XYZ file of N, CA, C and O in Angstrom:
528
model
N 16.772 -25.274 -14.049
C 15.872 -24.166 -14.334
C 16.673 -23.081 -15.054
O 17.769 -22.726 -14.625
N 16.125 -22.545 -16.139
C 16.810 -21.464 -16.839
C 16.180 -20.111 -16.466
O 15.216 -20.050 -15.711
N 16.758 -19.039 -17.015
C 16.303 -17.674 -16.700
C 14.809 -17.495 -16.969
O 14.079 -16.947 -16.138
N 14.377 -17.943 -18.141
C 12.983 -17.752 -18.535
C 12.022 -18.503 -17.624
O 10.944 -17.997 -17.299
N 12.396 -19.705 -17.222
C 11.548 -20.473 -16.307
C 11.462 -19.766 -14.950
O 10.382 -19.662 -14.377
N 12.599 -19.299 -14.458
C 12.648 -18.605 -13.164
C 11.733 -17.376 -13.213
O 10.871 -17.198 -12.361
N 11.925 -16.558 -14.232
C 11.125 -15.335 -14.367
C 9.655 -15.677 -14.597
O 8.766 -15.030 -14.038
N 9.391 -16.714 -15.381
C 8.017 -17.140 -15.614
C 7.307 -17.561 -14.340
O 6.131 -17.243 -14.135
N 8.015 -18.262 -13.468
C 7.420 -18.661 -12.190
C 7.118 -17.448 -11.319
O 6.078 -17.379 -10.673
N 8.019 -16.462 -11.323
C 7.770 -15.237 -10.556
C 6.576 -14.494 -11.154
O 5.707 -14.012 -10.418
N 6.507 -14.410 -12.466
C 5.376 -13.735 -13.123
C 4.057 -14.415 -12.760
O 3.067 -13.738 -12.455
N 4.044 -15.728 -12.774
C 2.831 -16.473 -12.434
C 2.428 -16.224 -10.982
O 1.259 -15.974 -10.687
N 3.398 -16.266 -10.083
C 3.098 -16.091 -8.658
C 2.645 -14.677 -8.323
O 1.908 -14.472 -7.374
N 3.121 -13.705 -9.082
C 2.766 -12.307 -8.799
C 1.635 -11.804 -9.685
O 1.108 -10.713 -9.433
N 1.295 -12.535 -10.732
C 0.264 -12.088 -11.655
C 0.693 -10.880 -12.464
O -0.130 -10.043 -12.830
N 1.997 -10.793 -12.748
C 2.531 -9.660 -13.506
C 3.061 -10.123 -14.851
O 3.163 -11.316 -15.121
N 3.435 -9.161 -15.656
C 4.018 -9.452 -16.965
C 5.437 -9.995 -16.791
O 6.052 -9.857 -15.730
N 5.945 -10.570 -17.851
C 7.317 -11.061 -17.853
C 8.299 -9.918 -17.608
O 9.296 -10.076 -16.887
N 8.011 -8.750 -18.177
C 8.890 -7.592 -18.006
C 8.921 -7.145 -16.547
O 9.978 -6.862 -15.995
N 7.745 -7.089 -15.918
C 7.683 -6.683 -14.512
C 8.336 -7.735 -13.618
O 9.040 -7.402 -12.670
N 8.130 -9.002 -13.925
C 8.757 -10.076 -13.148
C 10.276 -10.016 -13.281
O 10.995 -10.238 -12.308
N 10.764 -9.703 -14.479
C 12.208 -9.563 -14.680
C 12.753 -8.448 -13.795
O 13.786 -8.620 -13.131
N 12.066 -7.323 -13.761
C 12.497 -6.205 -12.906
C 12.487 -6.612 -11.437
O 13.409 -6.272 -10.686
N 11.471 -7.337 -11.019
C 11.382 -7.801 -9.627
C 12.515 -8.757 -9.280
O 13.125 -8.649 -8.210
N 12.793 -9.694 -10.161
C 13.863 -10.665 -9.917
C 15.201 -9.944 -9.808
O 15.960 -10.166 -8.864
N 15.485 -9.089 -10.754
C 16.759 -8.366 -10.739
C 16.900 -7.499 -9.493
O 17.944 -7.485 -8.847
N 15.840 -6.771 -9.146
C 15.878 -5.889 -7.975
C 16.048 -6.693 -6.690
O 16.817 -6.307 -5.798
N 15.344 -7.817 -6.584
C 15.442 -8.631 -5.375
C 16.816 -9.260 -5.242
O 17.412 -9.240 -4.151
N 17.358 -9.797 -6.322
C 18.688 -10.409 -6.252
C 19.760 -9.377 -5.933
O 20.671 -9.642 -5.143
N 19.660 -8.186 -6.522
C 20.624 -7.120 -6.241
C 20.572 -6.717 -4.771
O 21.605 -6.567 -4.111
N 19.376 -6.568 -4.252
C 19.204 -6.171 -2.857
C 19.651 -7.291 -1.920
O 20.305 -7.029 -0.901
N 19.347 -8.525 -2.264
C 19.790 -9.657 -1.457
C 21.311 -9.728 -1.410
O 21.896 -9.974 -0.349
N 21.963 -9.473 -2.539
C 23.426 -9.496 -2.579
C 24.029 -8.425 -1.670
O 25.114 -8.621 -1.114
N 23.341 -7.314 -1.501
C 23.804 -6.272 -0.577
C 23.634 -6.710 0.872
O 24.400 -6.304 1.740
N 22.622 -7.531 1.131
C 22.241 -7.891 2.505
C 23.009 -9.084 3.057
O 23.092 -9.288 4.252
N 23.581 -9.938 2.176
C 24.336 -11.104 2.636
C 25.824 -10.887 2.376
O 26.212 -10.020 1.599
N 26.648 -11.674 3.046
C 28.098 -11.550 2.880
C 28.506 -11.802 1.433
O 27.856 -12.578 0.723
N 29.611 -11.167 1.020
C 30.079 -11.277 -0.356
C 30.325 -12.701 -0.809
O 29.981 -13.080 -1.931
N 30.912 -13.516 0.048
C 31.170 -14.913 -0.304
C 29.888 -15.686 -0.534
O 29.783 -16.483 -1.468
N 28.906 -15.439 0.293
C 27.619 -16.112 0.135
C 26.909 -15.626 -1.121
O 26.257 -16.399 -1.822
N 27.051 -14.331 -1.435
C 26.451 -13.795 -2.660
C 27.078 -14.463 -3.889
O 26.368 -14.815 -4.839
N 28.403 -14.661 -3.863
C 29.059 -15.350 -4.976
C 28.575 -16.795 -5.088
O 28.358 -17.304 -6.186
N 28.424 -17.454 -3.945
C 27.910 -18.827 -3.961
C 26.505 -18.868 -4.551
O 26.179 -19.747 -5.348
N 25.669 -17.918 -4.133
C 24.311 -17.835 -4.665
C 24.354 -17.625 -6.171
O 23.674 -18.321 -6.928
N 25.155 -16.675 -6.611
C 25.243 -16.381 -8.045
C 25.635 -17.619 -8.841
O 25.089 -17.866 -9.922
N 26.544 -18.412 -8.302
C 26.987 -19.618 -8.990
C 25.911 -20.677 -9.144
O 26.027 -21.571 -9.979
N 24.842 -20.589 -8.347
C 23.763 -21.568 -8.386
C 22.547 -21.086 -9.193
O 21.603 -21.839 -9.399
N 22.586 -19.837 -9.612
C 21.465 -19.252 -10.358
C 21.591 -19.528 -11.853
O 22.684 -19.786 -12.353
N 20.474 -19.432 -12.572
C 20.569 -19.499 -14.035
C 21.535 -18.414 -14.539
O 21.609 -17.324 -13.967
N 22.251 -18.731 -15.585
C 23.342 -17.877 -16.085
C 22.962 -16.398 -16.250
O 23.694 -15.512 -15.857
N 21.802 -16.119 -16.807
C 21.400 -14.737 -17.060
C 21.082 -13.933 -15.809
O 21.015 -12.710 -15.859
N 20.871 -14.609 -14.686
C 20.542 -13.916 -13.438
C 21.757 -13.740 -12.537
O 21.710 -12.983 -11.570
N 22.832 -14.428 -12.830
C 24.018 -14.399 -11.970
C 24.574 -13.002 -11.713
O 24.939 -12.693 -10.586
N 24.654 -12.127 -12.716
C 25.247 -10.810 -12.460
C 24.524 -9.996 -11.379
O 25.134 -9.150 -10.734
N 23.255 -10.266 -11.171
C 22.477 -9.483 -10.211
C 22.720 -9.910 -8.764
O 22.372 -9.186 -7.838
N 23.318 -11.072 -8.585
C 23.531 -11.587 -7.233
C 24.944 -11.326 -6.714
O 25.271 -11.763 -5.623
N 25.762 -10.620 -7.463
C 27.115 -10.333 -6.986
C 27.122 -9.111 -6.089
O 26.579 -8.065 -6.448
N 27.728 -9.260 -4.932
C 27.818 -8.155 -3.971
C 28.945 -7.213 -4.368
O 29.940 -7.628 -4.957
N 28.799 -5.951 -4.009
C 29.839 -4.973 -4.318
C 30.965 -5.022 -3.293
O 32.026 -4.464 -3.518
N 30.739 -5.695 -2.171
C 31.769 -5.797 -1.140
C 31.663 -7.116 -0.410
O 30.765 -7.922 -0.663
N 32.588 -7.346 0.499
C 32.608 -8.590 1.255
C 31.690 -8.557 2.471
O 31.219 -9.580 2.921
N 31.472 -7.365 3.008
C 30.688 -7.239 4.228
C 29.244 -6.909 3.891
O 28.968 -5.981 3.131
N 28.350 -7.674 4.480
C 26.924 -7.449 4.250
C 26.478 -6.156 4.905
O 26.963 -5.783 5.965
N 25.570 -5.471 4.239
C 24.903 -4.331 4.871
C 23.830 -4.908 5.789
O 23.166 -5.870 5.434
N 23.666 -4.318 6.935
C 22.646 -4.796 7.869
C 21.448 -3.862 7.795
O 21.522 -2.713 8.192
N 20.374 -4.341 7.204
C 19.136 -3.561 7.149
C 17.962 -4.509 7.257
O 18.053 -5.682 6.923
N 16.865 -3.978 7.757
C 15.683 -4.776 8.003
C 14.852 -5.011 6.758
O 15.154 -4.513 5.657
N 13.788 -5.737 6.962
C 12.900 -6.102 5.865
C 12.275 -4.885 5.200
O 12.165 -4.836 3.968
N 11.889 -3.882 5.981
C 11.273 -2.689 5.394
C 12.210 -2.009 4.404
O 11.792 -1.602 3.319
N 13.475 -1.881 4.772
C 14.459 -1.263 3.873
C 14.665 -2.145 2.640
O 14.758 -1.648 1.514
N 14.727 -3.455 2.841
C 14.879 -4.388 1.730
C 13.760 -4.169 0.711
O 14.012 -3.988 -0.478
N 12.527 -4.161 1.201
C 11.369 -4.007 0.315
C 11.368 -2.627 -0.344
O 11.060 -2.504 -1.537
N 11.748 -1.585 0.386
C 11.813 -0.241 -0.197
C 12.844 -0.179 -1.317
O 12.611 0.453 -2.350
N 13.987 -0.837 -1.125
C 15.009 -0.853 -2.182
C 14.494 -1.578 -3.421
O 14.706 -1.124 -4.548
N 13.840 -2.702 -3.215
C 13.274 -3.434 -4.352
C 12.217 -2.582 -5.044
O 12.177 -2.494 -6.271
N 11.389 -1.918 -4.259
C 10.355 -1.044 -4.811
C 10.973 0.017 -5.720
O 10.506 0.243 -6.841
N 12.011 0.669 -5.241
C 12.677 1.705 -6.030
C 13.341 1.163 -7.279
O 13.226 1.750 -8.361
N 14.012 0.049 -7.142
C 14.722 -0.535 -8.284
C 13.774 -1.077 -9.345
O 14.083 -1.022 -10.539
N 12.657 -1.644 -8.919
C 11.704 -2.221 -9.872
C 10.638 -1.212 -10.292
O 9.801 -1.521 -11.133
N 10.657 -0.030 -9.694
C 9.708 1.046 -9.994
C 8.257 0.587 -9.803
O 7.412 0.718 -10.691
N 8.004 0.036 -8.608
C 6.661 -0.404 -8.231
C 6.387 0.040 -6.806
O 7.305 0.426 -6.084
N 5.128 -0.049 -6.381
C 4.826 0.365 -5.008
C 5.294 -0.702 -4.016
O 5.607 -1.830 -4.387
N 5.337 -0.326 -2.755
C 5.898 -1.176 -1.707
C 5.098 -2.475 -1.537
O 5.685 -3.539 -1.323
N 3.792 -2.415 -1.654
C 2.972 -3.624 -1.506
C 3.293 -4.621 -2.611
O 3.471 -5.820 -2.353
N 3.375 -4.127 -3.852
C 3.741 -5.009 -4.970
C 5.152 -5.548 -4.789
O 5.423 -6.704 -5.113
N 6.040 -4.705 -4.275
C 7.427 -5.124 -4.065
C 7.497 -6.258 -3.048
O 8.221 -7.235 -3.253
N 6.743 -6.142 -1.967
C 6.771 -7.197 -0.939
C 6.241 -8.512 -1.513
O 6.819 -9.575 -1.272
N 5.163 -8.448 -2.290
C 4.646 -9.649 -2.947
C 5.690 -10.227 -3.913
O 5.870 -11.441 -3.992
N 6.371 -9.341 -4.630
C 7.398 -9.772 -5.571
C 8.581 -10.411 -4.881
O 9.101 -11.438 -5.331
N 9.025 -9.821 -3.781
C 10.140 -10.381 -3.015
C 9.766 -11.776 -2.516
O 10.566 -12.715 -2.594
N 8.542 -11.929 -2.028
C 8.079 -13.235 -1.567
C 8.119 -14.249 -2.703
O 8.597 -15.378 -2.524
N 7.652 -13.851 -3.871
C 7.661 -14.750 -5.031
C 9.083 -15.133 -5.423
O 9.357 -16.304 -5.721
N 9.988 -14.173 -5.416
C 11.378 -14.475 -5.791
C 11.999 -15.445 -4.793
O 12.656 -16.419 -5.183
N 11.785 -15.218 -3.499
C 12.316 -16.153 -2.509
C 11.695 -17.540 -2.664
O 12.390 -18.555 -2.515
N 10.410 -17.614 -2.966
C 9.769 -18.911 -3.179
C 10.400 -19.639 -4.366
O 10.663 -20.845 -4.304
N 10.659 -18.917 -5.443
C 11.264 -19.543 -6.620
C 12.727 -19.891 -6.335
O 13.206 -20.949 -6.762
N 13.424 -19.052 -5.594
C 14.795 -19.388 -5.188
C 14.805 -20.695 -4.405
O 15.644 -21.562 -4.634
N 13.877 -20.820 -3.486
C 13.803 -22.033 -2.664
C 13.555 -23.257 -3.531
O 14.073 -24.336 -3.266
N 12.780 -23.092 -4.577
C 12.488 -24.186 -5.495
C 13.684 -24.480 -6.405
O 13.956 -25.634 -6.726
N 14.409 -23.445 -6.813
C 15.475 -23.586 -7.807
C 16.819 -24.033 -7.230
O 17.596 -24.680 -7.922
N 17.082 -23.660 -5.982
C 18.383 -23.952 -5.381
C 18.357 -25.272 -4.626
O 17.307 -25.687 -4.132
N 19.527 -25.885 -4.482
C 19.594 -27.041 -3.587
C 19.241 -26.587 -2.167
O 19.509 -25.433 -1.797
N 18.648 -27.454 -1.357
C 18.256 -27.039 -0.008
C 19.379 -26.398 0.800
O 19.154 -25.390 1.474
N 20.577 -26.941 0.714
C 21.696 -26.370 1.476
C 22.048 -24.977 0.963
O 22.380 -24.088 1.747
N 21.966 -24.766 -0.347
C 22.266 -23.451 -0.919
C 21.269 -22.401 -0.465
O 21.646 -21.297 -0.073
N 20.001 -22.759 -0.504
C 18.964 -21.832 -0.032
C 19.138 -21.585 1.462
O 19.062 -20.455 1.922
N 19.386 -22.643 2.201
C 19.569 -22.520 3.647
C 20.726 -21.603 4.010
O 20.634 -20.813 4.953
N 21.826 -21.686 3.256
C 22.974 -20.816 3.510
C 22.617 -19.351 3.317
O 23.068 -18.489 4.065
N 21.818 -19.058 2.307
C 21.412 -17.674 2.035
C 20.515 -17.153 3.146
O 20.787 -16.110 3.742
N 19.441 -17.867 3.434
C 18.479 -17.346 4.409
C 18.997 -17.382 5.841
O 18.493 -16.655 6.690
N 20.023 -18.182 6.102
C 20.582 -18.214 7.457
C 21.239 -16.882 7.815
O 21.441 -16.588 8.990
N 21.538 -16.066 6.814
C 22.152 -14.762 7.068
C 21.116 -13.656 7.264
O 21.470 -12.508 7.498
N 19.860 -14.012 7.170
C 18.796 -13.024 7.309
C 18.149 -13.129 8.688
O 17.946 -14.229 9.189
N 17.797 -11.979 9.282
C 17.116 -12.027 10.583
C 15.704 -12.611 10.459
O 15.131 -12.696 9.372
N 15.150 -12.985 11.590
C 13.850 -13.659 11.643
C 12.736 -12.882 10.958
O 11.829 -13.475 10.377
N 12.789 -11.536 10.976
C 11.714 -10.752 10.363
C 11.578 -11.038 8.867
O 10.508 -10.828 8.286
N 12.629 -11.538 8.238
C 12.565 -11.866 6.812
C 11.691 -13.093 6.558
O 11.366 -13.403 5.416
N 11.283 -13.779 7.617
C 10.366 -14.900 7.489
C 9.037 -14.499 6.876
O 8.292 -15.354 6.402
N 8.735 -13.208 6.858
C 7.515 -12.721 6.206
C 7.567 -12.910 4.690
O 6.527 -13.009 4.041
N 8.776 -12.921 4.127
C 8.922 -13.035 2.667
C 9.728 -14.253 2.240
O 9.648 -14.671 1.090
N 10.514 -14.797 3.140
C 11.374 -15.930 2.807
C 11.107 -17.061 3.779
O 11.271 -16.889 4.984
N 10.702 -18.193 3.251
C 10.470 -19.348 4.108
C 11.811 -19.790 4.673
O 12.703 -20.196 3.942
N 11.963 -19.684 5.977
C 13.224 -19.980 6.632
C 13.292 -21.414 7.146
O 14.225 -21.777 7.846
N 12.306 -22.235 6.800
C 12.249 -23.608 7.282
C 12.511 -24.590 6.152
O 12.464 -24.243 4.980
N 12.771 -25.814 6.505
C 12.982 -26.864 5.515
C 11.945 -27.947 5.764
O 11.464 -28.088 6.876
N 11.594 -28.747 4.818
C 11.949 -28.697 3.401
C 11.039 -27.740 2.638
O 10.134 -27.157 3.222
N 11.259 -27.640 1.335
C 10.482 -26.737 0.501
C 9.009 -27.124 0.529
O 8.635 -28.265 0.328
N 8.168 -26.145 0.773
C 6.725 -26.316 0.676
C 6.215 -25.118 -0.113
O 6.450 -23.979 0.279
N 5.554 -25.362 -1.234
C 5.083 -24.268 -2.061
C 4.014 -23.472 -1.311
O 3.079 -24.047 -0.753
N 4.188 -22.161 -1.271
C 3.233 -21.298 -0.602
C 1.986 -21.155 -1.458
O 2.037 -21.229 -2.676
N 0.879 -20.923 -0.796
C -0.347 -20.634 -1.526
C -0.788 -19.229 -1.169
O -0.493 -18.731 -0.098
N -1.477 -18.592 -2.071
C -1.935 -17.222 -1.836
C -3.169 -17.224 -1.000
O -3.968 -18.044 -0.981
């Protein structure tokens, strides 16, 4: 999967423009990189399409511990959208991540998230496409 396909899938799932989907993807990956350990963020970045990799690099080795509400608020601010749209966007990005990454790679990422993130990230295996 390349950058355009990834963003296109997010745009389709959210019903937004390519530009808005790009902002959502970048904001979600940046926020996710803050929330997971630095090593895991680097592993994630290595599995992403080349153009999206820079957004998944963590600024440090230690993950910040924050809940889903803070995650969604950060994405909302970064993508300049309201919180409801941000939550839908985060869900779409996680769904596309689950589709794009090998199962073990996705599992490693979501294993670092608390159970409340199950609202936006399918924490179970195998991949099952969500329906609206």
